[in-house]
């Protein structure tokens, strides 16, 4: 099961009103400051009250971290469950009195097939229940994250896109002051390309509200 990456970089930039861009995966985030942090938005279940933009960002990062940890735990328990099922399939049908060895706390202990088969089945059932419980928690966290993003109109943009936009704005200012292409070159595409490699796997989340 794939898991989302941890947010690696943050920035806050006022964006244009258009919010039709899709969210790329594996990107970092920030949030636009809401006009009224105590007013609930369109996201159902998003009833938390925030008094500042930093609180929104902290909550967004917290939910992303919880989701990643749940993905990791689910993957770990699913691996254990697969191993239990493999062992159960291998020894099922053997003579119940046949000797076998089972690892208990890192120590091999002699047992009989008739003792091990039900024990492995019980452990597999317990692991399956844990995986289902974690999956339910994961779904709830993802709903909370989606509600938060909807409530505060949060969207994710690739870091190179934001860098290019900022580089173009800086280049325009430099070009006006320098009266030539030198100012535009300093803050334009060259600045974007220099940071593109370092931020290729990162991202910046910006709100669609122009007010900060």
mmCIF file of the C-alpha atoms, coordinates in Angstrom:
data_MODEL
# 
_entry.id   MODEL 
# 
loop_
_atom_site.group_PDB 
_atom_site.id 
_atom_site.type_symbol 
_atom_site.label_atom_id 
_atom_site.label_alt_id 
_atom_site.label_comp_id 
_atom_site.label_asym_id 
_atom_site.label_entity_id 
_atom_site.label_seq_id 
_atom_site.pdbx_PDB_ins_code 
_atom_site.Cartn_x 
_atom_site.Cartn_y 
_atom_site.Cartn_z 
_atom_site.occupancy 
_atom_site.B_iso_or_equiv 
_atom_site.pdbx_formal_charge 
_atom_site.auth_seq_id 
_atom_site.auth_comp_id 
_atom_site.auth_asym_id 
_atom_site.auth_atom_id 
_atom_site.pdbx_PDB_model_num 
ATOM 1   C CA . UNK A 1 1   ? 0.000   0.000   0.000   1.00 0.00 ? 1   UNK A CA 1 
ATOM 2   C CA . UNK A 1 2   ? 1.447   3.304   -1.062  1.00 0.00 ? 2   UNK A CA 1 
ATOM 3   C CA . UNK A 1 3   ? 1.757   6.085   1.483   1.00 0.00 ? 3   UNK A CA 1 
ATOM 4   C CA . UNK A 1 4   ? 1.921   9.711   1.021   1.00 0.00 ? 4   UNK A CA 1 
ATOM 5   C CA . UNK A 1 5   ? 5.239   11.458  1.564   1.00 0.00 ? 5   UNK A CA 1 
ATOM 6   C CA . UNK A 1 6   ? 5.947   13.683  4.524   1.00 0.00 ? 6   UNK A CA 1 
ATOM 7   C CA . UNK A 1 7   ? 5.699   17.374  3.803   1.00 0.00 ? 7   UNK A CA 1 
ATOM 8   C CA . UNK A 1 8   ? 9.256   18.475  3.054   1.00 0.00 ? 8   UNK A CA 1 
ATOM 9   C CA . UNK A 1 9   ? 8.939   22.189  2.507   1.00 0.00 ? 9   UNK A CA 1 
ATOM 10  C CA . UNK A 1 10  ? 6.438   24.916  3.261   1.00 0.00 ? 10  UNK A CA 1 
ATOM 11  C CA . UNK A 1 11  ? 5.553   28.237  1.817   1.00 0.00 ? 11  UNK A CA 1 
ATOM 12  C CA . UNK A 1 12  ? 2.607   30.589  1.779   1.00 0.00 ? 12  UNK A CA 1 
ATOM 13  C CA . UNK A 1 13  ? 1.835   32.480  -1.386  1.00 0.00 ? 13  UNK A CA 1 
ATOM 14  C CA . UNK A 1 14  ? -1.343  34.294  -2.399  1.00 0.00 ? 14  UNK A CA 1 
ATOM 15  C CA . UNK A 1 15  ? -2.788  32.510  -5.409  1.00 0.00 ? 15  UNK A CA 1 
ATOM 16  C CA . UNK A 1 16  ? -5.103  33.573  -8.177  1.00 0.00 ? 16  UNK A CA 1 
ATOM 17  C CA . UNK A 1 17  ? -8.835  32.839  -7.781  1.00 0.00 ? 17  UNK A CA 1 
ATOM 18  C CA . UNK A 1 18  ? -8.645  29.862  -10.129 1.00 0.00 ? 18  UNK A CA 1 
ATOM 19  C CA . UNK A 1 19  ? -8.811  26.645  -8.124  1.00 0.00 ? 19  UNK A CA 1 
ATOM 20  C CA . UNK A 1 20  ? -9.344  24.149  -10.912 1.00 0.00 ? 20  UNK A CA 1 
ATOM 21  C CA . UNK A 1 21  ? -5.863  22.623  -10.788 1.00 0.00 ? 21  UNK A CA 1 
ATOM 22  C CA . UNK A 1 22  ? -5.678  18.974  -9.575  1.00 0.00 ? 22  UNK A CA 1 
ATOM 23  C CA . UNK A 1 23  ? -3.566  18.001  -6.565  1.00 0.00 ? 23  UNK A CA 1 
ATOM 24  C CA . UNK A 1 24  ? -0.340  16.203  -7.498  1.00 0.00 ? 24  UNK A CA 1 
ATOM 25  C CA . UNK A 1 25  ? 0.863   13.521  -5.133  1.00 0.00 ? 25  UNK A CA 1 
ATOM 26  C CA . UNK A 1 26  ? 3.889   13.689  -2.841  1.00 0.00 ? 26  UNK A CA 1 
ATOM 27  C CA . UNK A 1 27  ? 3.855   17.382  -2.238  1.00 0.00 ? 27  UNK A CA 1 
ATOM 28  C CA . UNK A 1 28  ? 4.137   19.711  0.703   1.00 0.00 ? 28  UNK A CA 1 
ATOM 29  C CA . UNK A 1 29  ? 1.667   22.304  1.845   1.00 0.00 ? 29  UNK A CA 1 
ATOM 30  C CA . UNK A 1 30  ? 0.698   25.561  3.375   1.00 0.00 ? 30  UNK A CA 1 
ATOM 31  C CA . UNK A 1 31  ? -2.668  27.244  3.738   1.00 0.00 ? 31  UNK A CA 1 
ATOM 32  C CA . UNK A 1 32  ? -4.318  30.523  2.963   1.00 0.00 ? 32  UNK A CA 1 
ATOM 33  C CA . UNK A 1 33  ? -5.399  32.565  5.943   1.00 0.00 ? 33  UNK A CA 1 
ATOM 34  C CA . UNK A 1 34  ? -9.183  32.269  6.256   1.00 0.00 ? 34  UNK A CA 1 
ATOM 35  C CA . UNK A 1 35  ? -11.393 35.327  6.327   1.00 0.00 ? 35  UNK A CA 1 
ATOM 36  C CA . UNK A 1 36  ? -13.069 33.948  9.439   1.00 0.00 ? 36  UNK A CA 1 
ATOM 37  C CA . UNK A 1 37  ? -11.146 31.166  11.142  1.00 0.00 ? 37  UNK A CA 1 
ATOM 38  C CA . UNK A 1 38  ? -14.049 30.330  13.452  1.00 0.00 ? 38  UNK A CA 1 
ATOM 39  C CA . UNK A 1 39  ? -16.564 29.748  10.667  1.00 0.00 ? 39  UNK A CA 1 
ATOM 40  C CA . UNK A 1 40  ? -17.046 26.218  9.430   1.00 0.00 ? 40  UNK A CA 1 
ATOM 41  C CA . UNK A 1 41  ? -16.768 25.685  5.711   1.00 0.00 ? 41  UNK A CA 1 
ATOM 42  C CA . UNK A 1 42  ? -18.004 23.189  3.175   1.00 0.00 ? 42  UNK A CA 1 
ATOM 43  C CA . UNK A 1 43  ? -16.055 20.263  4.614   1.00 0.00 ? 43  UNK A CA 1 
ATOM 44  C CA . UNK A 1 44  ? -18.218 18.050  6.772   1.00 0.00 ? 44  UNK A CA 1 
ATOM 45  C CA . UNK A 1 45  ? -16.738 17.207  10.158  1.00 0.00 ? 45  UNK A CA 1 
ATOM 46  C CA . UNK A 1 46  ? -14.415 20.211  10.050  1.00 0.00 ? 46  UNK A CA 1 
ATOM 47  C CA . UNK A 1 47  ? -15.608 21.921  13.210  1.00 0.00 ? 47  UNK A CA 1 
ATOM 48  C CA . UNK A 1 48  ? -12.246 22.933  14.649  1.00 0.00 ? 48  UNK A CA 1 
ATOM 49  C CA . UNK A 1 49  ? -11.700 26.612  15.318  1.00 0.00 ? 49  UNK A CA 1 
ATOM 50  C CA . UNK A 1 50  ? -8.391  28.136  14.248  1.00 0.00 ? 50  UNK A CA 1 
ATOM 51  C CA . UNK A 1 51  ? -7.127  31.547  15.267  1.00 0.00 ? 51  UNK A CA 1 
ATOM 52  C CA . UNK A 1 52  ? -4.176  31.815  12.888  1.00 0.00 ? 52  UNK A CA 1 
ATOM 53  C CA . UNK A 1 53  ? -2.766  30.531  9.639   1.00 0.00 ? 53  UNK A CA 1 
ATOM 54  C CA . UNK A 1 54  ? -0.011  28.679  11.508  1.00 0.00 ? 54  UNK A CA 1 
ATOM 55  C CA . UNK A 1 55  ? -2.593  26.598  13.348  1.00 0.00 ? 55  UNK A CA 1 
ATOM 56  C CA . UNK A 1 56  ? -4.152  25.546  10.057  1.00 0.00 ? 56  UNK A CA 1 
ATOM 57  C CA . UNK A 1 57  ? -0.751  24.541  8.669   1.00 0.00 ? 57  UNK A CA 1 
ATOM 58  C CA . UNK A 1 58  ? 0.113   22.649  11.860  1.00 0.00 ? 58  UNK A CA 1 
ATOM 59  C CA . UNK A 1 59  ? -3.178  20.736  11.724  1.00 0.00 ? 59  UNK A CA 1 
ATOM 60  C CA . UNK A 1 60  ? -2.658  19.920  8.037   1.00 0.00 ? 60  UNK A CA 1 
ATOM 61  C CA . UNK A 1 61  ? 0.829   18.563  8.773   1.00 0.00 ? 61  UNK A CA 1 
ATOM 62  C CA . UNK A 1 62  ? -0.463  16.607  11.761  1.00 0.00 ? 62  UNK A CA 1 
ATOM 63  C CA . UNK A 1 63  ? -3.123  14.886  9.665   1.00 0.00 ? 63  UNK A CA 1 
ATOM 64  C CA . UNK A 1 64  ? -0.625  14.075  6.920   1.00 0.00 ? 64  UNK A CA 1 
ATOM 65  C CA . UNK A 1 65  ? 1.753   12.598  9.491   1.00 0.00 ? 65  UNK A CA 1 
ATOM 66  C CA . UNK A 1 66  ? -1.026  10.500  11.048  1.00 0.00 ? 66  UNK A CA 1 
ATOM 67  C CA . UNK A 1 67  ? -2.022  9.200   7.630   1.00 0.00 ? 67  UNK A CA 1 
ATOM 68  C CA . UNK A 1 68  ? 1.535   8.190   6.784   1.00 0.00 ? 68  UNK A CA 1 
ATOM 69  C CA . UNK A 1 69  ? 1.987   6.401   10.105  1.00 0.00 ? 69  UNK A CA 1 
ATOM 70  C CA . UNK A 1 70  ? -1.276  4.524   9.591   1.00 0.00 ? 70  UNK A CA 1 
ATOM 71  C CA . UNK A 1 71  ? -0.172  3.456   6.106   1.00 0.00 ? 71  UNK A CA 1 
ATOM 72  C CA . UNK A 1 72  ? 3.084   2.127   7.580   1.00 0.00 ? 72  UNK A CA 1 
ATOM 73  C CA . UNK A 1 73  ? 1.344   0.219   10.369  1.00 0.00 ? 73  UNK A CA 1 
ATOM 74  C CA . UNK A 1 74  ? -1.174  -1.299  7.975   1.00 0.00 ? 74  UNK A CA 1 
ATOM 75  C CA . UNK A 1 75  ? 1.607   -2.443  5.646   1.00 0.00 ? 75  UNK A CA 1 
ATOM 76  C CA . UNK A 1 76  ? 3.532   -3.961  8.579   1.00 0.00 ? 76  UNK A CA 1 
ATOM 77  C CA . UNK A 1 77  ? 0.532   -5.891  9.907   1.00 0.00 ? 77  UNK A CA 1 
ATOM 78  C CA . UNK A 1 78  ? -0.488  -7.026  6.438   1.00 0.00 ? 78  UNK A CA 1 
ATOM 79  C CA . UNK A 1 79  ? 2.991   -8.486  5.977   1.00 0.00 ? 79  UNK A CA 1 
ATOM 80  C CA . UNK A 1 80  ? 2.698   -10.359 9.272   1.00 0.00 ? 80  UNK A CA 1 
ATOM 81  C CA . UNK A 1 81  ? -0.762  -11.587 8.300   1.00 0.00 ? 81  UNK A CA 1 
ATOM 82  C CA . UNK A 1 82  ? 0.556   -12.885 4.973   1.00 0.00 ? 82  UNK A CA 1 
ATOM 83  C CA . UNK A 1 83  ? 3.315   -14.784 6.798   1.00 0.00 ? 83  UNK A CA 1 
ATOM 84  C CA . UNK A 1 84  ? 0.823   -16.366 9.197   1.00 0.00 ? 84  UNK A CA 1 
ATOM 85  C CA . UNK A 1 85  ? -1.379  -17.468 6.316   1.00 0.00 ? 85  UNK A CA 1 
ATOM 86  C CA . UNK A 1 86  ? 1.622   -18.917 4.493   1.00 0.00 ? 86  UNK A CA 1 
ATOM 87  C CA . UNK A 1 87  ? 2.613   -20.971 7.543   1.00 0.00 ? 87  UNK A CA 1 
ATOM 88  C CA . UNK A 1 88  ? -0.957  -22.098 8.110   1.00 0.00 ? 88  UNK A CA 1 
ATOM 89  C CA . UNK A 1 89  ? -1.278  -23.283 4.516   1.00 0.00 ? 89  UNK A CA 1 
ATOM 90  C CA . UNK A 1 90  ? 2.041   -25.143 4.743   1.00 0.00 ? 90  UNK A CA 1 
ATOM 91  C CA . UNK A 1 91  ? 1.322   -27.145 7.913   1.00 0.00 ? 91  UNK A CA 1 
ATOM 92  C CA . UNK A 1 92  ? -2.403  -27.614 7.610   1.00 0.00 ? 92  UNK A CA 1 
ATOM 93  C CA . UNK A 1 93  ? -3.226  -31.226 6.881   1.00 0.00 ? 93  UNK A CA 1 
ATOM 94  C CA . UNK A 1 94  ? -0.017  -32.593 8.398   1.00 0.00 ? 94  UNK A CA 1 
ATOM 95  C CA . UNK A 1 95  ? -0.018  -35.223 11.117  1.00 0.00 ? 95  UNK A CA 1 
ATOM 96  C CA . UNK A 1 96  ? -1.054  -33.404 14.338  1.00 0.00 ? 96  UNK A CA 1 
ATOM 97  C CA . UNK A 1 97  ? 1.535   -35.378 16.325  1.00 0.00 ? 97  UNK A CA 1 
ATOM 98  C CA . UNK A 1 98  ? 4.412   -34.357 14.101  1.00 0.00 ? 98  UNK A CA 1 
ATOM 99  C CA . UNK A 1 99  ? 7.105   -32.235 15.749  1.00 0.00 ? 99  UNK A CA 1 
ATOM 100 C CA . UNK A 1 100 ? 7.717   -28.665 14.672  1.00 0.00 ? 100 UNK A CA 1 
ATOM 101 C CA . UNK A 1 101 ? 9.469   -25.605 16.005  1.00 0.00 ? 101 UNK A CA 1 
ATOM 102 C CA . UNK A 1 102 ? 7.927   -22.223 16.581  1.00 0.00 ? 102 UNK A CA 1 
ATOM 103 C CA . UNK A 1 103 ? 9.713   -18.954 17.316  1.00 0.00 ? 103 UNK A CA 1 
ATOM 104 C CA . UNK A 1 104 ? 8.504   -17.462 20.596  1.00 0.00 ? 104 UNK A CA 1 
ATOM 105 C CA . UNK A 1 105 ? 10.184  -14.229 21.612  1.00 0.00 ? 105 UNK A CA 1 
ATOM 106 C CA . UNK A 1 106 ? 13.113  -14.962 19.317  1.00 0.00 ? 106 UNK A CA 1 
ATOM 107 C CA . UNK A 1 107 ? 13.600  -18.470 20.744  1.00 0.00 ? 107 UNK A CA 1 
ATOM 108 C CA . UNK A 1 108 ? 12.723  -21.672 18.896  1.00 0.00 ? 108 UNK A CA 1 
ATOM 109 C CA . UNK A 1 109 ? 10.372  -23.801 20.978  1.00 0.00 ? 109 UNK A CA 1 
ATOM 110 C CA . UNK A 1 110 ? 9.423   -27.378 20.151  1.00 0.00 ? 110 UNK A CA 1 
ATOM 111 C CA . UNK A 1 111 ? 5.722   -27.917 19.561  1.00 0.00 ? 111 UNK A CA 1 
ATOM 112 C CA . UNK A 1 112 ? 3.364   -30.331 17.837  1.00 0.00 ? 112 UNK A CA 1 
ATOM 113 C CA . UNK A 1 113 ? 1.501   -29.535 14.637  1.00 0.00 ? 113 UNK A CA 1 
ATOM 114 C CA . UNK A 1 114 ? -1.780  -29.992 16.473  1.00 0.00 ? 114 UNK A CA 1 
ATOM 115 C CA . UNK A 1 115 ? -0.780  -27.193 18.898  1.00 0.00 ? 115 UNK A CA 1 
ATOM 116 C CA . UNK A 1 116 ? 0.609   -24.778 16.342  1.00 0.00 ? 116 UNK A CA 1 
ATOM 117 C CA . UNK A 1 117 ? -2.209  -24.800 13.775  1.00 0.00 ? 117 UNK A CA 1 
ATOM 118 C CA . UNK A 1 118 ? -4.896  -23.301 16.056  1.00 0.00 ? 118 UNK A CA 1 
ATOM 119 C CA . UNK A 1 119 ? -2.416  -20.832 17.579  1.00 0.00 ? 119 UNK A CA 1 
ATOM 120 C CA . UNK A 1 120 ? -1.398  -19.547 14.134  1.00 0.00 ? 120 UNK A CA 1 
ATOM 121 C CA . UNK A 1 121 ? -5.061  -19.288 13.134  1.00 0.00 ? 121 UNK A CA 1 
ATOM 122 C CA . UNK A 1 122 ? -5.855  -17.227 16.246  1.00 0.00 ? 122 UNK A CA 1 
ATOM 123 C CA . UNK A 1 123 ? -2.942  -14.870 15.610  1.00 0.00 ? 123 UNK A CA 1 
ATOM 124 C CA . UNK A 1 124 ? -3.981  -14.459 11.983  1.00 0.00 ? 124 UNK A CA 1 
ATOM 125 C CA . UNK A 1 125 ? -7.535  -13.570 13.020  1.00 0.00 ? 125 UNK A CA 1 
ATOM 126 C CA . UNK A 1 126 ? -6.240  -11.010 15.520  1.00 0.00 ? 126 UNK A CA 1 
ATOM 127 C CA . UNK A 1 127 ? -3.963  -9.433  12.914  1.00 0.00 ? 127 UNK A CA 1 
ATOM 128 C CA . UNK A 1 128 ? -6.829  -9.244  10.432  1.00 0.00 ? 128 UNK A CA 1 
ATOM 129 C CA . UNK A 1 129 ? -8.969  -7.428  13.008  1.00 0.00 ? 129 UNK A CA 1 
ATOM 130 C CA . UNK A 1 130 ? -6.155  -4.954  13.689  1.00 0.00 ? 130 UNK A CA 1 
ATOM 131 C CA . UNK A 1 131 ? -5.707  -4.256  9.966   1.00 0.00 ? 131 UNK A CA 1 
ATOM 132 C CA . UNK A 1 132 ? -9.433  -3.538  9.589   1.00 0.00 ? 132 UNK A CA 1 
ATOM 133 C CA . UNK A 1 133 ? -9.396  -1.218  12.603  1.00 0.00 ? 133 UNK A CA 1 
ATOM 134 C CA . UNK A 1 134 ? -6.394  0.678   11.248  1.00 0.00 ? 134 UNK A CA 1 
ATOM 135 C CA . UNK A 1 135 ? -8.054  0.943   7.841   1.00 0.00 ? 135 UNK A CA 1 
ATOM 136 C CA . UNK A 1 136 ? -11.098 2.540   9.470   1.00 0.00 ? 136 UNK A CA 1 
ATOM 137 C CA . UNK A 1 137 ? -8.871  5.024   11.295  1.00 0.00 ? 137 UNK A CA 1 
ATOM 138 C CA . UNK A 1 138 ? -7.066  5.797   8.043   1.00 0.00 ? 138 UNK A CA 1 
ATOM 139 C CA . UNK A 1 139 ? -10.341 6.502   6.246   1.00 0.00 ? 139 UNK A CA 1 
ATOM 140 C CA . UNK A 1 140 ? -11.397 8.857   9.041   1.00 0.00 ? 140 UNK A CA 1 
ATOM 141 C CA . UNK A 1 141 ? -8.085  10.759  8.931   1.00 0.00 ? 141 UNK A CA 1 
ATOM 142 C CA . UNK A 1 142 ? -8.324  11.123  5.172   1.00 0.00 ? 142 UNK A CA 1 
ATOM 143 C CA . UNK A 1 143 ? -11.848 12.491  5.523   1.00 0.00 ? 143 UNK A CA 1 
ATOM 144 C CA . UNK A 1 144 ? -10.634 14.988  8.120   1.00 0.00 ? 144 UNK A CA 1 
ATOM 145 C CA . UNK A 1 145 ? -7.815  16.086  5.821   1.00 0.00 ? 145 UNK A CA 1 
ATOM 146 C CA . UNK A 1 146 ? -10.167 16.506  2.870   1.00 0.00 ? 146 UNK A CA 1 
ATOM 147 C CA . UNK A 1 147 ? -12.601 18.476  5.040   1.00 0.00 ? 147 UNK A CA 1 
ATOM 148 C CA . UNK A 1 148 ? -9.811  20.787  6.207   1.00 0.00 ? 148 UNK A CA 1 
ATOM 149 C CA . UNK A 1 149 ? -8.630  21.391  2.643   1.00 0.00 ? 149 UNK A CA 1 
ATOM 150 C CA . UNK A 1 150 ? -12.183 22.086  1.491   1.00 0.00 ? 150 UNK A CA 1 
ATOM 151 C CA . UNK A 1 151 ? -12.989 24.357  4.409   1.00 0.00 ? 151 UNK A CA 1 
ATOM 152 C CA . UNK A 1 152 ? -10.000 26.632  3.879   1.00 0.00 ? 152 UNK A CA 1 
ATOM 153 C CA . UNK A 1 153 ? -9.844  26.214  0.104   1.00 0.00 ? 153 UNK A CA 1 
ATOM 154 C CA . UNK A 1 154 ? -6.390  24.614  0.229   1.00 0.00 ? 154 UNK A CA 1 
ATOM 155 C CA . UNK A 1 155 ? -4.738  23.218  -2.870  1.00 0.00 ? 155 UNK A CA 1 
ATOM 156 C CA . UNK A 1 156 ? -1.334  21.758  -3.672  1.00 0.00 ? 156 UNK A CA 1 
ATOM 157 C CA . UNK A 1 157 ? 0.963   23.075  -6.379  1.00 0.00 ? 157 UNK A CA 1 
ATOM 158 C CA . UNK A 1 158 ? 4.329   21.672  -7.546  1.00 0.00 ? 158 UNK A CA 1 
ATOM 159 C CA . UNK A 1 159 ? 7.269   23.552  -6.075  1.00 0.00 ? 159 UNK A CA 1 
ATOM 160 C CA . UNK A 1 160 ? 8.787   24.243  -9.496  1.00 0.00 ? 160 UNK A CA 1 
ATOM 161 C CA . UNK A 1 161 ? 5.561   25.914  -10.626 1.00 0.00 ? 161 UNK A CA 1 
ATOM 162 C CA . UNK A 1 162 ? 5.602   28.251  -7.622  1.00 0.00 ? 162 UNK A CA 1 
ATOM 163 C CA . UNK A 1 163 ? 9.327   28.906  -8.123  1.00 0.00 ? 163 UNK A CA 1 
ATOM 164 C CA . UNK A 1 164 ? 8.785   29.844  -11.754 1.00 0.00 ? 164 UNK A CA 1 
ATOM 165 C CA . UNK A 1 165 ? 5.951   32.188  -10.804 1.00 0.00 ? 165 UNK A CA 1 
ATOM 166 C CA . UNK A 1 166 ? 8.106   33.891  -8.189  1.00 0.00 ? 166 UNK A CA 1 
ATOM 167 C CA . UNK A 1 167 ? 11.111  33.988  -10.479 1.00 0.00 ? 167 UNK A CA 1 
ATOM 168 C CA . UNK A 1 168 ? 9.045   35.646  -13.189 1.00 0.00 ? 168 UNK A CA 1 
ATOM 169 C CA . UNK A 1 169 ? 7.762   38.263  -10.748 1.00 0.00 ? 169 UNK A CA 1 
ATOM 170 C CA . UNK A 1 170 ? 11.293  38.942  -9.478  1.00 0.00 ? 170 UNK A CA 1 
ATOM 171 C CA . UNK A 1 171 ? 12.632  39.085  -13.023 1.00 0.00 ? 171 UNK A CA 1 
ATOM 172 C CA . UNK A 1 172 ? 9.993   41.623  -14.005 1.00 0.00 ? 172 UNK A CA 1 
ATOM 173 C CA . UNK A 1 173 ? 10.936  43.859  -11.106 1.00 0.00 ? 173 UNK A CA 1 
ATOM 174 C CA . UNK A 1 174 ? 14.642  43.502  -11.895 1.00 0.00 ? 174 UNK A CA 1 
ATOM 175 C CA . UNK A 1 175 ? 14.051  44.213  -15.568 1.00 0.00 ? 175 UNK A CA 1 
ATOM 176 C CA . UNK A 1 176 ? 12.169  47.410  -14.759 1.00 0.00 ? 176 UNK A CA 1 
ATOM 177 C CA . UNK A 1 177 ? 14.943  48.666  -12.480 1.00 0.00 ? 177 UNK A CA 1 
ATOM 178 C CA . UNK A 1 178 ? 17.845  47.621  -14.713 1.00 0.00 ? 178 UNK A CA 1 
ATOM 179 C CA . UNK A 1 179 ? 16.245  48.636  -17.972 1.00 0.00 ? 179 UNK A CA 1 
ATOM 180 C CA . UNK A 1 180 ? 17.294  45.497  -19.832 1.00 0.00 ? 180 UNK A CA 1 
ATOM 181 C CA . UNK A 1 181 ? 17.213  41.711  -19.992 1.00 0.00 ? 181 UNK A CA 1 
ATOM 182 C CA . UNK A 1 182 ? 19.797  41.350  -17.225 1.00 0.00 ? 182 UNK A CA 1 
ATOM 183 C CA . UNK A 1 183 ? 17.233  41.975  -14.496 1.00 0.00 ? 183 UNK A CA 1 
ATOM 184 C CA . UNK A 1 184 ? 14.773  39.590  -16.107 1.00 0.00 ? 184 UNK A CA 1 
ATOM 185 C CA . UNK A 1 185 ? 17.431  36.892  -16.454 1.00 0.00 ? 185 UNK A CA 1 
ATOM 186 C CA . UNK A 1 186 ? 18.482  37.123  -12.823 1.00 0.00 ? 186 UNK A CA 1 
ATOM 187 C CA . UNK A 1 187 ? 15.061  36.457  -11.388 1.00 0.00 ? 187 UNK A CA 1 
ATOM 188 C CA . UNK A 1 188 ? 13.420  34.684  -14.333 1.00 0.00 ? 188 UNK A CA 1 
ATOM 189 C CA . UNK A 1 189 ? 13.748  31.137  -15.692 1.00 0.00 ? 189 UNK A CA 1 
ATOM 190 C CA . UNK A 1 190 ? 17.348  30.831  -14.483 1.00 0.00 ? 190 UNK A CA 1 
ATOM 191 C CA . UNK A 1 191 ? 16.269  31.188  -10.858 1.00 0.00 ? 191 UNK A CA 1 
ATOM 192 C CA . UNK A 1 192 ? 13.504  28.630  -11.368 1.00 0.00 ? 192 UNK A CA 1 
ATOM 193 C CA . UNK A 1 193 ? 15.816  26.079  -13.001 1.00 0.00 ? 193 UNK A CA 1 
ATOM 194 C CA . UNK A 1 194 ? 18.447  26.375  -10.259 1.00 0.00 ? 194 UNK A CA 1 
ATOM 195 C CA . UNK A 1 195 ? 15.945  25.291  -7.582  1.00 0.00 ? 195 UNK A CA 1 
ATOM 196 C CA . UNK A 1 196 ? 13.964  22.832  -9.669  1.00 0.00 ? 196 UNK A CA 1 
ATOM 197 C CA . UNK A 1 197 ? 16.251  19.869  -9.046  1.00 0.00 ? 197 UNK A CA 1 
ATOM 198 C CA . UNK A 1 198 ? 16.398  20.429  -5.296  1.00 0.00 ? 198 UNK A CA 1 
ATOM 199 C CA . UNK A 1 199 ? 12.628  20.735  -5.015  1.00 0.00 ? 199 UNK A CA 1 
ATOM 200 C CA . UNK A 1 200 ? 11.553  18.184  -7.591  1.00 0.00 ? 200 UNK A CA 1 
ATOM 201 C CA . UNK A 1 201 ? 10.000  15.852  -5.028  1.00 0.00 ? 201 UNK A CA 1 
ATOM 202 C CA . UNK A 1 202 ? 8.677   18.597  -2.804  1.00 0.00 ? 202 UNK A CA 1 
ATOM 203 C CA . UNK A 1 203 ? 5.700   20.882  -3.162  1.00 0.00 ? 203 UNK A CA 1 
ATOM 204 C CA . UNK A 1 204 ? 4.022   23.994  -1.944  1.00 0.00 ? 204 UNK A CA 1 
ATOM 205 C CA . UNK A 1 205 ? 0.426   24.224  -0.890  1.00 0.00 ? 205 UNK A CA 1 
ATOM 206 C CA . UNK A 1 206 ? -1.151  27.615  -1.374  1.00 0.00 ? 206 UNK A CA 1 
ATOM 207 C CA . UNK A 1 207 ? -4.629  28.867  -0.705  1.00 0.00 ? 207 UNK A CA 1 
ATOM 208 C CA . UNK A 1 208 ? -6.755  30.303  -3.478  1.00 0.00 ? 208 UNK A CA 1 
ATOM 209 C CA . UNK A 1 209 ? -7.633  33.385  -1.453  1.00 0.00 ? 209 UNK A CA 1 
ATOM 210 C CA . UNK A 1 210 ? -5.651  36.480  -2.438  1.00 0.00 ? 210 UNK A CA 1 
ATOM 211 C CA . UNK A 1 211 ? -5.923  37.964  1.065   1.00 0.00 ? 211 UNK A CA 1 
ATOM 212 C CA . UNK A 1 212 ? -3.264  36.924  3.581   1.00 0.00 ? 212 UNK A CA 1 
# 
